[in-house]
Amino acid sequence: MKALVLSGGSGTRLRPITHTSAKQLVPVANKPVLFYGLEAIADAGITDVGIIVGDTAEEIREAVGDGSKLGINVTYIPQDQPLGLAHAVLIAREFLDDDNFVMYLGDNFVVGGITGLVDEFRAERPDAQILLTRVPNPTSFGVAELDKSGRVKSLEEKPKQPKSDLALVGVYLFTPTIHEAVRSIEPSWRGELEITHAIQWLIDQDKDVRSTTISGYWKDTGNVADMLEVNRSVLETLEPGIEGTVDEDSEIIGRVRIDAGAEVRGSRIVGPAVIGPRSVISDSYIGPFTSISEDCRIDDSEVEYSIVLRDSSITGVRRVETSLIGRNVQVTPSPRNPAAHRLVLGDHSKVQISS
């Protein structure tokens, strides 16, 4: 069995971070979100992995390499334009050959991995198996309608009037039957070959399409709010440990990991939180659900429920929270401008002016 991982796309909802970085490489708990998916694939016993790459191909290649450090063997498959998930299957035909495969969206995060799902698929071998989860806003997703027996009846991409609240999670399992399906469909109104249309084609051809509804945690990390929420979820399971240095004037509370080369001086860190290699935290407060990447400097500041990427500094800032801060960023207080109030007040006036 093989895996097809999609790591193209421009990541418009994560801009400006993704103007200069692939969205799949934005770190969660100081590890690129893409790596969680690749590790889940390796844990399921799949080692032959094709990665669809687009404009950020060079950055993805540099981060993943040949895949050996993750226990997989990677083949890169260029996609000139993001023309849909079914298009990715179409251009990966030579790599996939006639093998069964799992398709995994590289910016998705599934707690608990996919080993159980893959084992079930290998044992039962339906033509396709999809993963579903209940969402409060189904109009933003591909939506599945099930019949009374729980079989997949229909699929619709981002419907205006959803027939259910069951959204497709970014993990799909296919037999080679899917190749005929992706060749048989037409582009949608978005100009893309939709994987939902290909799966619907299988349903219409009376193929065996099954679903698994997960109650566990799943997120599409396509926007800042979801990225911060995934960071929170991963930090909840953080293994604490101090490999860096912490002086006697500092206080470490809860699950905190301080990586090798990091320094904490005169600061208070309340976990779950992670401080990356060679970062320096001085005279500051780091609050829960915060990831500070490598080579950062936090001085005389407060940071909570945030992700700070490598080589960035925050100095003299009273409070930073619910924030995603990119690489090589400097955050400092604005200069205090001279202020004056010019007043013309009548008799018996009362005026309150903030200082």
Coordinates of C-alpha atoms in Angstrom, one line a residue:
M1 CA 0.0 0.0 0.0
K2 CA 1.2 3.5 -0.8
A3 CA 0.4 7.0 0.4
L4 CA -0.2 10.2 -1.6
V5 CA 0.3 13.4 0.4
L6 CA -0.9 16.7 -0.9
S7 CA 1.5 19.6 -0.1
G8 CA 0.8 22.1 -2.8
G9 CA -1.6 25.0 -2.5
S10 CA -0.9 28.6 -1.7
G11 CA -2.4 28.7 1.9
T12 CA -4.2 32.0 1.3
R13 CA -6.0 31.8 4.7
L14 CA -2.7 31.8 6.5
R15 CA -1.3 34.8 4.8
P16 CA 1.0 36.7 5.4
I17 CA 2.8 33.7 6.9
T18 CA 2.4 31.7 3.7
H19 CA 3.7 34.5 1.5
T20 CA 7.2 33.2 2.4
S21 CA 6.6 29.7 3.8
A22 CA 4.7 26.6 2.9
K23 CA 1.5 26.3 5.0
Q24 CA 2.3 22.6 5.6
L25 CA 5.6 23.6 7.3
V26 CA 4.1 26.0 9.8
P27 CA 5.1 24.4 13.1
V28 CA 2.7 22.9 15.7
A29 CA 4.5 22.4 19.1
N30 CA 7.7 23.2 17.1
K31 CA 7.2 20.5 14.5
P32 CA 5.9 21.1 11.0
V33 CA 2.2 20.1 10.7
L34 CA 3.2 18.0 7.6
F35 CA 5.4 15.8 9.7
Y36 CA 2.5 14.7 11.9
G37 CA 0.8 13.3 8.8
L38 CA 4.0 11.6 7.5
E39 CA 4.6 10.1 10.9
A40 CA 1.0 8.8 11.0
I41 CA 1.5 7.2 7.6
A42 CA 4.8 5.5 8.7
D43 CA 3.1 4.3 11.9
A44 CA 0.5 2.6 9.7
G45 CA 3.2 0.6 8.0
I46 CA 3.2 2.6 4.8
T47 CA 6.7 3.5 3.6
D48 CA 6.3 4.4 -0.1
V49 CA 5.0 8.0 -0.1
G50 CA 4.4 10.3 -3.0
I51 CA 4.2 14.0 -2.1
I52 CA 2.4 16.4 -4.5
V53 CA 4.3 19.7 -4.5
G54 CA 3.6 23.1 -6.1
D55 CA 5.1 26.6 -5.8
T56 CA 6.7 25.7 -2.4
A57 CA 8.3 22.5 -3.7
E58 CA 11.9 23.5 -2.9
E59 CA 11.0 24.3 0.7
I60 CA 9.1 21.0 1.1
R61 CA 12.0 19.0 -0.4
E62 CA 14.5 20.8 2.0
A63 CA 12.4 19.9 5.0
V64 CA 11.4 16.3 4.2
G65 CA 14.4 15.2 2.1
D66 CA 14.2 11.6 1.0
G67 CA 12.0 10.8 4.0
S68 CA 14.5 8.5 5.7
K69 CA 14.5 10.5 8.9
L70 CA 10.7 9.8 9.1
G71 CA 11.0 6.2 8.2
I72 CA 9.6 6.6 4.7
N73 CA 10.8 6.7 1.1
V74 CA 9.6 9.9 -0.7
T75 CA 8.8 10.5 -4.4
Y76 CA 8.0 14.1 -5.3
I77 CA 5.3 14.7 -7.9
P78 CA 5.1 18.3 -9.3
Q79 CA 1.7 19.9 -9.8
D80 CA 1.9 23.0 -11.9
Q81 CA -1.4 24.4 -10.6
P82 CA -3.7 23.4 -7.7
L83 CA -6.4 21.9 -9.9
G84 CA -8.2 19.8 -7.3
L85 CA -7.6 16.7 -5.2
A86 CA -8.8 14.4 -8.0
H87 CA -6.3 16.1 -10.3
A88 CA -3.6 15.1 -7.8
V89 CA -4.6 11.5 -8.2
L90 CA -4.6 11.9 -11.9
I91 CA -1.0 13.1 -12.2
A92 CA 0.2 10.6 -9.6
R93 CA -1.0 7.6 -11.7
E94 CA 2.5 6.4 -12.6
F95 CA 3.7 6.5 -9.0
L96 CA 0.5 4.9 -7.6
D97 CA 0.5 2.1 -10.3
D98 CA -2.1 -0.5 -9.4
D99 CA -1.6 -0.3 -5.6
N100 CA -4.1 0.6 -3.0
F101 CA -3.3 3.9 -1.4
V102 CA -4.2 6.4 1.3
M103 CA -4.5 10.1 0.3
Y104 CA -3.6 12.5 3.1
L105 CA -4.0 16.3 3.0
G106 CA -0.7 17.6 4.3
D107 CA -2.2 20.5 6.3
N108 CA -4.7 18.2 8.1
F109 CA -4.2 17.0 11.7
V110 CA -5.8 13.8 13.0
V111 CA -5.3 12.9 16.7
G112 CA -4.5 9.3 17.1
G113 CA -3.2 8.7 13.6
I114 CA -4.7 6.5 10.9
T115 CA -3.3 3.0 11.8
G116 CA -6.8 1.6 12.7
L117 CA -8.3 3.0 9.6
V118 CA -5.6 1.6 7.3
D119 CA -5.9 -1.8 9.0
E120 CA -9.6 -1.9 8.5
F121 CA -9.3 -1.0 4.9
R122 CA -6.6 -3.7 4.3
A123 CA -8.9 -6.3 5.9
E124 CA -12.2 -5.3 4.2
R125 CA -10.8 -3.7 0.9
P126 CA -13.8 -1.7 -0.2
D127 CA -13.4 0.4 -3.4
A128 CA -13.1 3.5 -1.3
Q129 CA -13.2 4.5 2.4
I130 CA -13.7 8.0 3.6
L131 CA -13.3 9.6 7.0
L132 CA -16.1 11.8 8.4
T133 CA -16.6 14.1 11.4
R134 CA -19.5 16.2 12.6
V135 CA -18.9 19.9 12.2
P136 CA -21.0 23.0 13.1
N137 CA -20.4 24.7 9.7
P138 CA -20.8 22.0 7.0
T139 CA -21.1 24.6 4.2
S140 CA -17.3 25.0 4.4
F141 CA -16.5 21.4 3.6
G142 CA -17.3 18.4 1.4
V143 CA -20.4 16.9 3.0
A144 CA -21.6 13.3 3.0
E145 CA -25.1 12.0 3.2
L146 CA -25.6 8.5 4.6
D147 CA -28.5 6.1 4.1
K148 CA -30.3 4.4 7.0
S149 CA -27.7 1.6 7.0
G150 CA -24.8 4.0 7.3
R151 CA -23.6 3.6 3.7
V152 CA -22.5 6.6 1.7
K153 CA -25.5 7.9 -0.4
S154 CA -24.1 11.1 -1.8
L155 CA -21.3 13.7 -1.5
E156 CA -21.4 17.4 -2.2
E157 CA -18.6 19.9 -2.2
K158 CA -19.3 23.0 0.0
P159 CA -23.1 22.9 -0.4
K160 CA -25.2 25.9 0.3
Q161 CA -27.9 23.7 1.8
P162 CA -26.0 20.7 3.4
K163 CA -27.9 17.4 3.7
S164 CA -26.0 16.5 6.9
D165 CA -23.3 17.8 9.3
L166 CA -20.9 15.1 8.3
A167 CA -17.8 16.7 6.8
L168 CA -15.0 14.8 4.9
V169 CA -11.8 14.7 6.8
G170 CA -8.7 15.0 4.7
V171 CA -7.9 11.3 4.7
Y172 CA -9.1 9.0 2.0
L173 CA -8.4 5.3 1.1
F174 CA -8.7 3.9 -2.4
T175 CA -8.2 0.9 -4.5
P176 CA -7.1 1.4 -8.2
T177 CA -10.8 1.8 -9.1
I178 CA -10.4 5.5 -8.3
H179 CA -8.3 6.0 -11.4
E180 CA -11.2 5.3 -13.7
A181 CA -13.3 7.7 -11.6
V182 CA -10.9 10.7 -11.8
R183 CA -10.7 10.2 -15.6
S184 CA -14.5 10.2 -15.9
I185 CA -15.4 13.4 -14.2
E186 CA -15.4 17.0 -15.4
P187 CA -14.0 20.1 -13.7
S188 CA -16.4 21.8 -11.2
W189 CA -17.5 25.4 -11.3
R190 CA -14.3 26.2 -9.5
G191 CA -12.3 24.8 -12.4
E192 CA -11.1 21.9 -10.3
L193 CA -11.4 18.1 -10.5
E194 CA -13.1 17.4 -7.1
I195 CA -12.4 14.2 -5.3
T196 CA -16.0 14.3 -4.0
H197 CA -17.2 14.1 -7.7
A198 CA -14.9 11.1 -8.2
I199 CA -16.2 9.3 -5.1
Q200 CA -19.8 10.1 -6.2
W201 CA -18.9 8.5 -9.6
L202 CA -17.9 5.4 -7.7
I203 CA -21.2 5.4 -5.8
D204 CA -23.2 5.9 -9.0
Q205 CA -21.4 2.9 -10.5
D206 CA -22.5 0.8 -7.4
K207 CA -19.0 0.5 -6.1
D208 CA -18.4 -0.2 -2.4
V209 CA -17.8 3.2 -0.8
R210 CA -17.7 3.1 3.0
S211 CA -17.2 5.7 5.7
T212 CA -15.9 5.9 9.2
T213 CA -17.1 8.7 11.4
I214 CA -14.5 9.8 13.9
S215 CA -15.4 11.4 17.2
G216 CA -11.8 12.3 18.0
Y217 CA -9.9 15.4 17.2
W218 CA -9.5 16.6 13.6
K219 CA -8.5 20.0 12.2
D220 CA -7.8 21.5 8.8
T221 CA -5.0 23.9 9.9
G222 CA -5.8 26.3 7.1
N223 CA -6.3 29.4 9.2
V224 CA -4.7 31.0 12.3
A225 CA -7.5 30.1 14.7
D226 CA -7.3 26.4 13.8
M227 CA -3.5 26.4 13.8
L228 CA -3.5 27.7 17.4
E229 CA -6.1 25.2 18.4
V230 CA -4.1 22.3 17.0
N231 CA -1.0 23.7 18.8
R232 CA -3.1 23.7 22.0
S233 CA -4.2 20.1 21.4
V234 CA -0.7 18.8 20.8
L235 CA 0.8 20.7 23.8
E236 CA -1.9 19.0 26.0
T237 CA 0.1 15.7 25.5
L238 CA 3.5 17.3 25.8
E239 CA 6.2 15.3 27.6
P240 CA 7.9 17.8 30.0
G241 CA 11.6 18.0 30.3
I242 CA 14.4 20.5 30.8
E243 CA 17.5 20.1 28.6
G244 CA 18.4 23.8 28.5
T245 CA 19.3 26.0 31.5
V246 CA 17.0 27.6 34.0
D247 CA 18.3 30.0 36.6
E248 CA 17.3 30.1 40.2
D249 CA 15.2 33.3 39.7
S250 CA 12.9 31.5 37.2
E251 CA 9.7 29.5 37.9
I252 CA 8.6 26.5 35.8
I253 CA 5.0 25.4 36.3
G254 CA 3.2 22.4 34.7
R255 CA 4.2 20.6 31.5
V256 CA 7.0 22.6 30.0
R257 CA 9.7 21.4 27.6
I258 CA 12.9 23.4 27.4
D259 CA 15.1 22.2 24.5
A260 CA 18.9 21.9 24.5
G261 CA 20.7 25.2 24.3
A262 CA 17.7 27.2 25.5
E263 CA 18.1 29.6 28.4
V264 CA 15.5 30.9 30.9
R265 CA 16.5 33.8 33.1
G266 CA 14.3 35.6 35.7
S267 CA 11.1 34.3 34.0
R268 CA 7.9 32.4 34.7
I269 CA 6.8 29.7 32.3
V270 CA 3.4 28.1 32.8
G271 CA 2.7 25.0 30.7
P272 CA 1.9 23.4 28.6
A273 CA 4.6 25.2 26.7
V274 CA 7.7 24.5 24.7
I275 CA 10.8 26.5 24.3
G276 CA 12.9 25.6 21.2
P277 CA 16.7 25.1 21.0
R278 CA 18.9 28.2 21.6
S279 CA 16.0 30.5 22.5
V280 CA 16.5 32.9 25.3
I281 CA 13.6 33.9 27.7
S282 CA 14.6 36.7 30.1
D283 CA 12.5 38.7 32.6
S284 CA 9.3 37.4 30.9
Y285 CA 6.2 35.4 31.3
I286 CA 5.3 32.6 28.9
G287 CA 1.8 31.4 29.4
P288 CA -0.1 28.1 28.6
F289 CA -0.4 26.8 25.0
T290 CA 2.6 28.7 23.7
S291 CA 5.3 27.3 21.3
I292 CA 8.5 29.3 21.0
S293 CA 10.6 28.0 18.1
E294 CA 14.4 27.9 17.9
D295 CA 16.7 30.9 18.1
C296 CA 14.1 33.3 19.5
R297 CA 14.5 36.0 22.0
I298 CA 11.7 37.0 24.5
D299 CA 12.7 39.8 26.8
D300 CA 10.6 41.8 29.3
S301 CA 7.4 40.5 27.7
E302 CA 4.4 38.4 28.1
V303 CA 3.3 35.7 25.6
E304 CA 0.4 33.3 25.9
Y305 CA -1.6 31.0 23.6
S306 CA 0.6 31.8 20.7
I307 CA 3.1 30.3 18.2
V308 CA 6.4 32.2 17.6
L309 CA 8.5 30.9 14.7
R310 CA 12.3 30.8 14.5
D311 CA 14.7 33.7 14.8
S312 CA 12.0 36.1 16.1
S313 CA 12.2 38.5 19.1
I314 CA 9.6 40.1 21.3
T315 CA 11.1 42.8 23.6
G316 CA 9.3 45.1 26.1
V317 CA 5.8 44.1 25.1
R318 CA 3.2 43.9 27.8
R319 CA 1.0 41.2 26.3
V320 CA 1.0 39.1 23.2
E321 CA -1.8 36.4 23.0
T322 CA -3.7 34.4 20.4
S323 CA -1.0 35.2 17.9
L324 CA 1.0 33.5 15.1
I325 CA 4.3 35.3 14.6
G326 CA 6.4 34.4 11.6
R327 CA 10.1 34.0 11.1
N328 CA 12.7 36.7 11.7
V329 CA 10.1 39.0 13.2
Q330 CA 10.8 41.8 15.7
V331 CA 8.1 42.9 18.0
T332 CA 8.8 46.0 20.2
P333 CA 6.8 48.8 21.8
S334 CA 6.0 51.8 19.7
P335 CA 7.7 55.0 20.6
R336 CA 5.7 57.2 23.0
N337 CA 4.6 60.3 21.1
P338 CA 4.3 63.6 23.0
A339 CA 0.7 64.2 23.7
A340 CA -1.1 67.4 24.4
H341 CA -4.7 68.3 25.0
R342 CA -6.1 71.6 23.7
L343 CA -9.3 72.5 25.4
V344 CA -12.0 75.2 25.4
L345 CA -14.2 74.5 28.3
G346 CA -17.3 76.3 29.6
D347 CA -17.9 77.2 33.2
H348 CA -18.5 74.4 35.7
S349 CA -17.2 71.7 33.2
K350 CA -15.9 68.3 34.3
V351 CA -13.5 66.5 32.0
Q352 CA -11.8 63.1 32.4
I353 CA -8.5 62.6 30.4
S354 CA -6.6 59.3 30.4
S355 CA -3.0 59.8 31.3

